[in-house]
Every structure is written in structure tokens, then in C-alpha cells.
Tab-separated table of C-alpha atoms in Angstrom:
chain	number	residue	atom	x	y	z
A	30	UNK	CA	-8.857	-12.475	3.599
A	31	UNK	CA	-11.333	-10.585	5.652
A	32	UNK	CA	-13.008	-7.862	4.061
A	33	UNK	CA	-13.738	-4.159	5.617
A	34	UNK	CA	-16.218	-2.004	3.979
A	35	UNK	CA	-15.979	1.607	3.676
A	36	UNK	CA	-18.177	4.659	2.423
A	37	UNK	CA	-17.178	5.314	-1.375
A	38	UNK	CA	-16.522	8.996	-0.289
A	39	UNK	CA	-16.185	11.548	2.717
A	40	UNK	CA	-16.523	15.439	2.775
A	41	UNK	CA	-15.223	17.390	5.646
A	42	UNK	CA	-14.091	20.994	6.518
A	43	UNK	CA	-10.945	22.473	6.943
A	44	UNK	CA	-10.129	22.696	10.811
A	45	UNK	CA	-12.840	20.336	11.584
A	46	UNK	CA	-12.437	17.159	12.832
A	47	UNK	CA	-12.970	13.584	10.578
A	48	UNK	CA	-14.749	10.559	11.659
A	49	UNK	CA	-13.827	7.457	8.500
A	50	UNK	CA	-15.486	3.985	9.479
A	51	UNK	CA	-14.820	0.756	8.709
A	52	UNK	CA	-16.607	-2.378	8.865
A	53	UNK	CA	-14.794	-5.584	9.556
A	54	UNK	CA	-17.400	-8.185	11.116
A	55	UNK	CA	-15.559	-11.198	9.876
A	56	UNK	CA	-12.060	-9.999	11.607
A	57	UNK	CA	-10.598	-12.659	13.119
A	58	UNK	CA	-8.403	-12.656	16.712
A	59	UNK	CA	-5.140	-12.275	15.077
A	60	UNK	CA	-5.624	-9.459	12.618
A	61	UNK	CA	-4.464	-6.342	12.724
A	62	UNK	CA	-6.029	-3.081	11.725
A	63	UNK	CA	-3.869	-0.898	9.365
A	64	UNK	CA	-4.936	2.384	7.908
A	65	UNK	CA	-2.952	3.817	5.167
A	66	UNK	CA	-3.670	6.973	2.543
A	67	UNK	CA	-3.110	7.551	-0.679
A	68	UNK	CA	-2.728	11.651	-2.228
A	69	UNK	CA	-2.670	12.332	-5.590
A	70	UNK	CA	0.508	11.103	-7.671
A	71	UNK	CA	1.842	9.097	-4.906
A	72	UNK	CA	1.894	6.183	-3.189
A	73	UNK	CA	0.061	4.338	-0.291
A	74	UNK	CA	1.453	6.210	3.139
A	75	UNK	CA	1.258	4.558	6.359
A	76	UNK	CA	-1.400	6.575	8.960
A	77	UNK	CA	-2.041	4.111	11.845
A	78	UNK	CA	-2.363	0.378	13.113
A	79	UNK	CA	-3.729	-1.462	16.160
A	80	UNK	CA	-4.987	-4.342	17.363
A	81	UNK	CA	-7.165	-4.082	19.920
A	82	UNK	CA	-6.765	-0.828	22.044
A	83	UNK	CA	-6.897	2.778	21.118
A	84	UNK	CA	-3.843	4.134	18.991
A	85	UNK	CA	-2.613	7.764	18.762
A	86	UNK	CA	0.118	8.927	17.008
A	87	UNK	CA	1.324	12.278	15.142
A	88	UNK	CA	-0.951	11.879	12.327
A	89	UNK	CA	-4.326	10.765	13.380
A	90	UNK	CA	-6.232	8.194	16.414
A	91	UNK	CA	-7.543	4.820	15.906
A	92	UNK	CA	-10.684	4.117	17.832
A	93	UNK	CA	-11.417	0.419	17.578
A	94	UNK	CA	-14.701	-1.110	18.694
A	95	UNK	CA	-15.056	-3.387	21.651
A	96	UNK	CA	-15.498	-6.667	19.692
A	97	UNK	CA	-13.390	-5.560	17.487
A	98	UNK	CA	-15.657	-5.617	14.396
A	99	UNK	CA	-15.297	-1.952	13.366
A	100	UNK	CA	-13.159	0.829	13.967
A	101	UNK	CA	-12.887	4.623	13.255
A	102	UNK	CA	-9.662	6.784	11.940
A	103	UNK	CA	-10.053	10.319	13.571
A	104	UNK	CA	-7.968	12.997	11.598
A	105	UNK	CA	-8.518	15.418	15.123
A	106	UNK	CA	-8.402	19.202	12.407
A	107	UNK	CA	-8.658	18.390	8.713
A	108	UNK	CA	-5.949	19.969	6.216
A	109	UNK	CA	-6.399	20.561	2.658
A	110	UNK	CA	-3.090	18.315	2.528
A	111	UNK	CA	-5.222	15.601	4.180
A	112	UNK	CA	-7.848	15.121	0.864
A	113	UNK	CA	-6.983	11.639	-0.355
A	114	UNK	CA	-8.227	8.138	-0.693
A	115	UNK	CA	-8.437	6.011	2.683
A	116	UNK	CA	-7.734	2.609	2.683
A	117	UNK	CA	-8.713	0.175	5.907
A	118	UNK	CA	-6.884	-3.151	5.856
A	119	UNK	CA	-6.733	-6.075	7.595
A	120	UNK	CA	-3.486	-8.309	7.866
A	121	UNK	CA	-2.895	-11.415	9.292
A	122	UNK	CA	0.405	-12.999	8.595
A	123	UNK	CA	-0.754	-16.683	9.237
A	124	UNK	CA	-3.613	-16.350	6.830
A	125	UNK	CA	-2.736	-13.988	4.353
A	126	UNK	CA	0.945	-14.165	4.103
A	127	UNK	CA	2.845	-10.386	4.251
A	128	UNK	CA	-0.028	-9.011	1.809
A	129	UNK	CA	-2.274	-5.764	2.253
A	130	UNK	CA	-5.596	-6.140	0.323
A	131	UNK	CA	-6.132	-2.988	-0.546
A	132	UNK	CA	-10.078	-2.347	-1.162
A	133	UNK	CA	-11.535	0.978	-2.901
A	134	UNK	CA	-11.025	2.926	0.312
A	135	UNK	CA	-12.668	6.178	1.139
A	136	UNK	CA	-12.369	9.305	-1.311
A	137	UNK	CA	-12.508	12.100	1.529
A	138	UNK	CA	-12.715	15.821	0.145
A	139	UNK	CA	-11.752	18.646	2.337
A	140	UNK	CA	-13.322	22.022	1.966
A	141	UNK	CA	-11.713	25.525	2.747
B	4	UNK	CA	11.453	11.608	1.353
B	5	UNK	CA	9.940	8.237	2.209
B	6	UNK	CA	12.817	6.234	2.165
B	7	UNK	CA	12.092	4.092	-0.861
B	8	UNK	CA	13.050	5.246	-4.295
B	9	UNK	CA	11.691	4.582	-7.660
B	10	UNK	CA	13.246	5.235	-10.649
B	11	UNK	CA	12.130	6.039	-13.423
B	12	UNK	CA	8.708	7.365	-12.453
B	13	UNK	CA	7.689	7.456	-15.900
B	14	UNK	CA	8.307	4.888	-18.416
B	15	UNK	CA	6.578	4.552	-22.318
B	16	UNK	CA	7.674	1.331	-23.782
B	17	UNK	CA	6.844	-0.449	-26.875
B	18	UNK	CA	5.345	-3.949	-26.688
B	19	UNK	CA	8.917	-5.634	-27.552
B	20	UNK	CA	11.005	-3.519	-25.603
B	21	UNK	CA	12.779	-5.121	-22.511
B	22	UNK	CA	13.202	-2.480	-19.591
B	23	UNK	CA	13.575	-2.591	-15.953
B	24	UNK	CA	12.005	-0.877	-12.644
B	25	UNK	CA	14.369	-0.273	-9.846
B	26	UNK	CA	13.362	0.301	-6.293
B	27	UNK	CA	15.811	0.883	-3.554
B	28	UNK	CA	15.165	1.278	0.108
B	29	UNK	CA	17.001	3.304	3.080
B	30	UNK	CA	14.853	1.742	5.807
B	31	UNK	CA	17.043	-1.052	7.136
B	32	UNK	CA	13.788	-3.236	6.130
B	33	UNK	CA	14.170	-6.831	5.381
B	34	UNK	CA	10.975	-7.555	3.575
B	35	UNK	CA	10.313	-5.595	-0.241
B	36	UNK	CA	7.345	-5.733	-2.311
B	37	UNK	CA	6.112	-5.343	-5.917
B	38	UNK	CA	2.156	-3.854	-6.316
B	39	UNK	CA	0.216	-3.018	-9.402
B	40	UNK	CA	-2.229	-0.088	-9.425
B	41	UNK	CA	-4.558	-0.074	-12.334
B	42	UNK	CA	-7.001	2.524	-12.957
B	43	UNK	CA	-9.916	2.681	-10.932
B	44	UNK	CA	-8.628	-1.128	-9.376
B	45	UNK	CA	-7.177	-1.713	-6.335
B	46	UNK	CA	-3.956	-2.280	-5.296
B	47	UNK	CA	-2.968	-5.488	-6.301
B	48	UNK	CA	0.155	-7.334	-4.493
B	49	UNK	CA	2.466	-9.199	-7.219
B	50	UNK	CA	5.505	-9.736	-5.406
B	51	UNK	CA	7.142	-10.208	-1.830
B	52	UNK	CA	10.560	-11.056	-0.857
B	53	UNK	CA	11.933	-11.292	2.251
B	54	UNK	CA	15.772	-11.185	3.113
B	55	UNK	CA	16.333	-11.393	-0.850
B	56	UNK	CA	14.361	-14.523	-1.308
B	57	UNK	CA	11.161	-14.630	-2.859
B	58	UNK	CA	8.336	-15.630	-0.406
B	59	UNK	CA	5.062	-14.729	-2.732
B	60	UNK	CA	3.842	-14.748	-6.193
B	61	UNK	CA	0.900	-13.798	-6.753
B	62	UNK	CA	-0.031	-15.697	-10.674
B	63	UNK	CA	1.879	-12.601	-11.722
B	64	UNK	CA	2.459	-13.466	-15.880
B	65	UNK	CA	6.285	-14.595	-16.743
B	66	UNK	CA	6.482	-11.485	-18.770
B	67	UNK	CA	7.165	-9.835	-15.627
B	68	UNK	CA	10.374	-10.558	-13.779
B	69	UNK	CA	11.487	-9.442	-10.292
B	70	UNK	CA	15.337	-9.857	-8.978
B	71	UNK	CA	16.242	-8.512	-5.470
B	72	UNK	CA	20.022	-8.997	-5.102
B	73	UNK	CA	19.828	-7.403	-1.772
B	74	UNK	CA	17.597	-6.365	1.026
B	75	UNK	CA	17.934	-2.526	-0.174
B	76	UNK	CA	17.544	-3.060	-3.696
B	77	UNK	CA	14.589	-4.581	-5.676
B	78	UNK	CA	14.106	-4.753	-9.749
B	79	UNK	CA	11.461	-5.870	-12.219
B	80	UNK	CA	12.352	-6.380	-15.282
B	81	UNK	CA	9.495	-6.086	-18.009
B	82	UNK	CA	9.545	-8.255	-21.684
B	83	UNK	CA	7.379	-8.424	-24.286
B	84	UNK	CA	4.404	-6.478	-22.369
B	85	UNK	CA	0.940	-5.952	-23.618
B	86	UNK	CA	-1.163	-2.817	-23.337
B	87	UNK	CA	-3.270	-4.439	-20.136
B	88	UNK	CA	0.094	-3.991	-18.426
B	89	UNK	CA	-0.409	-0.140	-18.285
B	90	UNK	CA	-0.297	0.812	-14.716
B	91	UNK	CA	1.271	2.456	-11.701
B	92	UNK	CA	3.847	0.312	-10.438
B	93	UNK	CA	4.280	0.731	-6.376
B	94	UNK	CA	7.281	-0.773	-4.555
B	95	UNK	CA	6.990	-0.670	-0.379
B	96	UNK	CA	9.510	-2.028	2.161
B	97	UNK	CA	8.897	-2.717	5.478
B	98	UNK	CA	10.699	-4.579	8.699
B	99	UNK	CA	8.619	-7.380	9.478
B	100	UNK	CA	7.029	-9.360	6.745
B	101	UNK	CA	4.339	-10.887	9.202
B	102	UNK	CA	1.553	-7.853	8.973
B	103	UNK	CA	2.396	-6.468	12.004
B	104	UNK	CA	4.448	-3.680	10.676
B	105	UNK	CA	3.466	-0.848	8.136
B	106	UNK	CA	4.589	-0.857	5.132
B	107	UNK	CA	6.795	2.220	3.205
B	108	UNK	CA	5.509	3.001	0.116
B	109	UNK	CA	7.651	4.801	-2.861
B	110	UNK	CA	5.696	7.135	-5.445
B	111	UNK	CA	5.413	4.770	-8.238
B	112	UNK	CA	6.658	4.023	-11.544
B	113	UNK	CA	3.874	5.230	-14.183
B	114	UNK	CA	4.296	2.350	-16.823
B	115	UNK	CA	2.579	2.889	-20.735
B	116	UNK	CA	2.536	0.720	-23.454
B	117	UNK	CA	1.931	1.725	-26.499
């Protein structure tokens, strides 16, 4: 599977807007990029996936580099609602079967 | 509501009780899964089926039994479990089982052994 690497933890402002990287240098041609977050008590819930354009949707934007070897989730005005652990993944059906590998994703606190 | 159910969400069981998880999904999907979360571990995928047949195993221990009778419904039944087994259990549902569609999580079953 190829690996993304993310900062152990985040700390933003209410209101303010959120940058989270993620590395993925070994991505290969046919994997997508999935973000998904995880609050407290619950489990993993979808944000955002591309593959090699820009996404948008409801919840957040997905700005993905040029070759493809990082990308950026972009919560556009943090929430207190949106403090929980960030996972990047990378899934490729013909290599990796239907799995998501989560990693330790990103802790990201948001302040009042 | 996030369209896949888990029940119970909390579950203590003795090491030679026999109990099952059920997970049931609203979604229309066609593939279900089976994750472990373990304290300060990753998620780790155990199970996938896909239009009620299994598809993956993941080395998961015998103790540890899944059945999905239909696409909506998906069980794991637990025997004879030891104390490692401790976790969150996460079930997730999605359309296509090829990575190219996300993946609906419920809220867990919190699993002790004592």
C-alpha cells in the first residue's frame, strides 16, 4: 500500500480557515485520495475524495498537487464540531483490494 | 443517522461467552466491511464482503466469525475471546468495493473482555 504521512496534530481557530497536508510521494497513477474524520465516540465519516483535480463539496475542498504527490484538505471556517482526528488514505482497488489503511491521521484542535 | 447501524454499542463478555455483532445498512450498498479499532492503533480492516460473499480476510483469528446473509445485513459472531480482543468494532458499507467510492461508517460496537 502506499503510505501518506501526516502531522501528529493541528491547532486552529474557530472561524478561521484549516490547511491539513499530506504526503504521498510513492502514489501511484491509479490511486485515489480519500479523506475521512473521525469525532469522539464515533466512527470514521467520509469528508472528500479525488483523483487528480480539485474537489469541493459541502464539507470541505481538496487541493491536490500537480504530480500528484501531496495534497491539502481545506476546512474553508473551522467549527468546534470540526475537532477530530484526520485520516488521508490512499486506495487502489487493483493493488490493495476494497481496503482503507487507515494511518494515525491528524489530531486537529479547534479553539473558541 | 449515517445509514449503518450497530447494535449493541456496548458489549462486556466473559472469555467463554459466545455473542454476536450485528450491523445493518440502509444505503442500497453492495459491499460491507468488518474493522477493528484498538487503542491508540489504527484502523485495522478484518473483513470485506461484497454482494454477500466474502472477498477479504485479513489473518483475522477463527475465534472471530462473520456471516452476511444479505447485502443489508452483516454479523460477527465472537467465541471463546481473549482480553487482546478488547476494541471498538466499526462496520462501513459502501457501493463500489473497488476504492473509488467512500465508505459509510456506523458508530461502533465497544467490545470488553473481562
Amino acid at each position: 500500500d502506499a503510505k501518506t504521512t501526516q502531522p501528529n496534530s493541528m491547532e486552529s481557530n474557530e472561524e478561521e480557515p484549516v490547511h491539513l497536508p499530506c504526503n504521498h510521494s510513492t502514489i501511484s497513477g491509479t490511486d485515489y485520495i480519500h479523506w475521512y474524520r473521525q469525532l469522539p465516540s464515533q466512527g470514521p465519516e467520509y469528508v472528500i475524495h479525488g483523483l487528480t483535480s480539485n474537489v469541493n463539496n459541502r464539507m470541505a475542498s481538496l487541493a491536490i498537487a500537480e504530480d500528484r504527490k501531496s495534497s491539502t484538505l481545506i476546512l474553508h471556517r473551522a467549527t468546534l464540531r470540526d475537532a477530530a482526528v484526520y485520516y488521508c488514505i490512499l486506495s487502489d482497488y487493483e493493488t490493495s483490494g476494497s481496503r482503507l489503511t487507515f494511518g494515525e491521521g491528524t489530531q486537529l484542535t479547534v479553539n473558541p | 443517522e449515517t445509514g449503518v447501524t450497530q447494535t449493541p454499542r456496548h458489549l462486556v463478555m466473559g472469555m467463554t461467552n459466545k455473542k454476536s455483532l450485528k450491523c445493518e445498512q440502509h444505503l442500497g450498498h453492495n459491499a460491507m466491511y468488518w474493522y477493528k479499532q484498538s487503542a491508540k492503533k489504527p484502523l485495522e480492516l478484518m473483513f470485506v464482503y461484497n454482494f454477500k460473499e466474502q472477498t477479504e480476510n485479513n489473518s483475522v483469528p477463527s475465534r472471530f466469525s462473520p456471516e452476511c446473509p444479505n447485502s443489508s445485513h452483516l454479523f460477527l459472531h465472537l467465541h471463546t475471546l481473549q482480553p487482546e480482543d478488547s476494541a471498538l468494532y466499526l462496520c462501513a458499507s459502501s457501493q463500489d468495493p473497488r476504492g473509488r467510492q467512500p465508505q459509510h461508517f456506523g458508530d461502533g460496537t465497544r467490545l470488553s473482555i473481562l
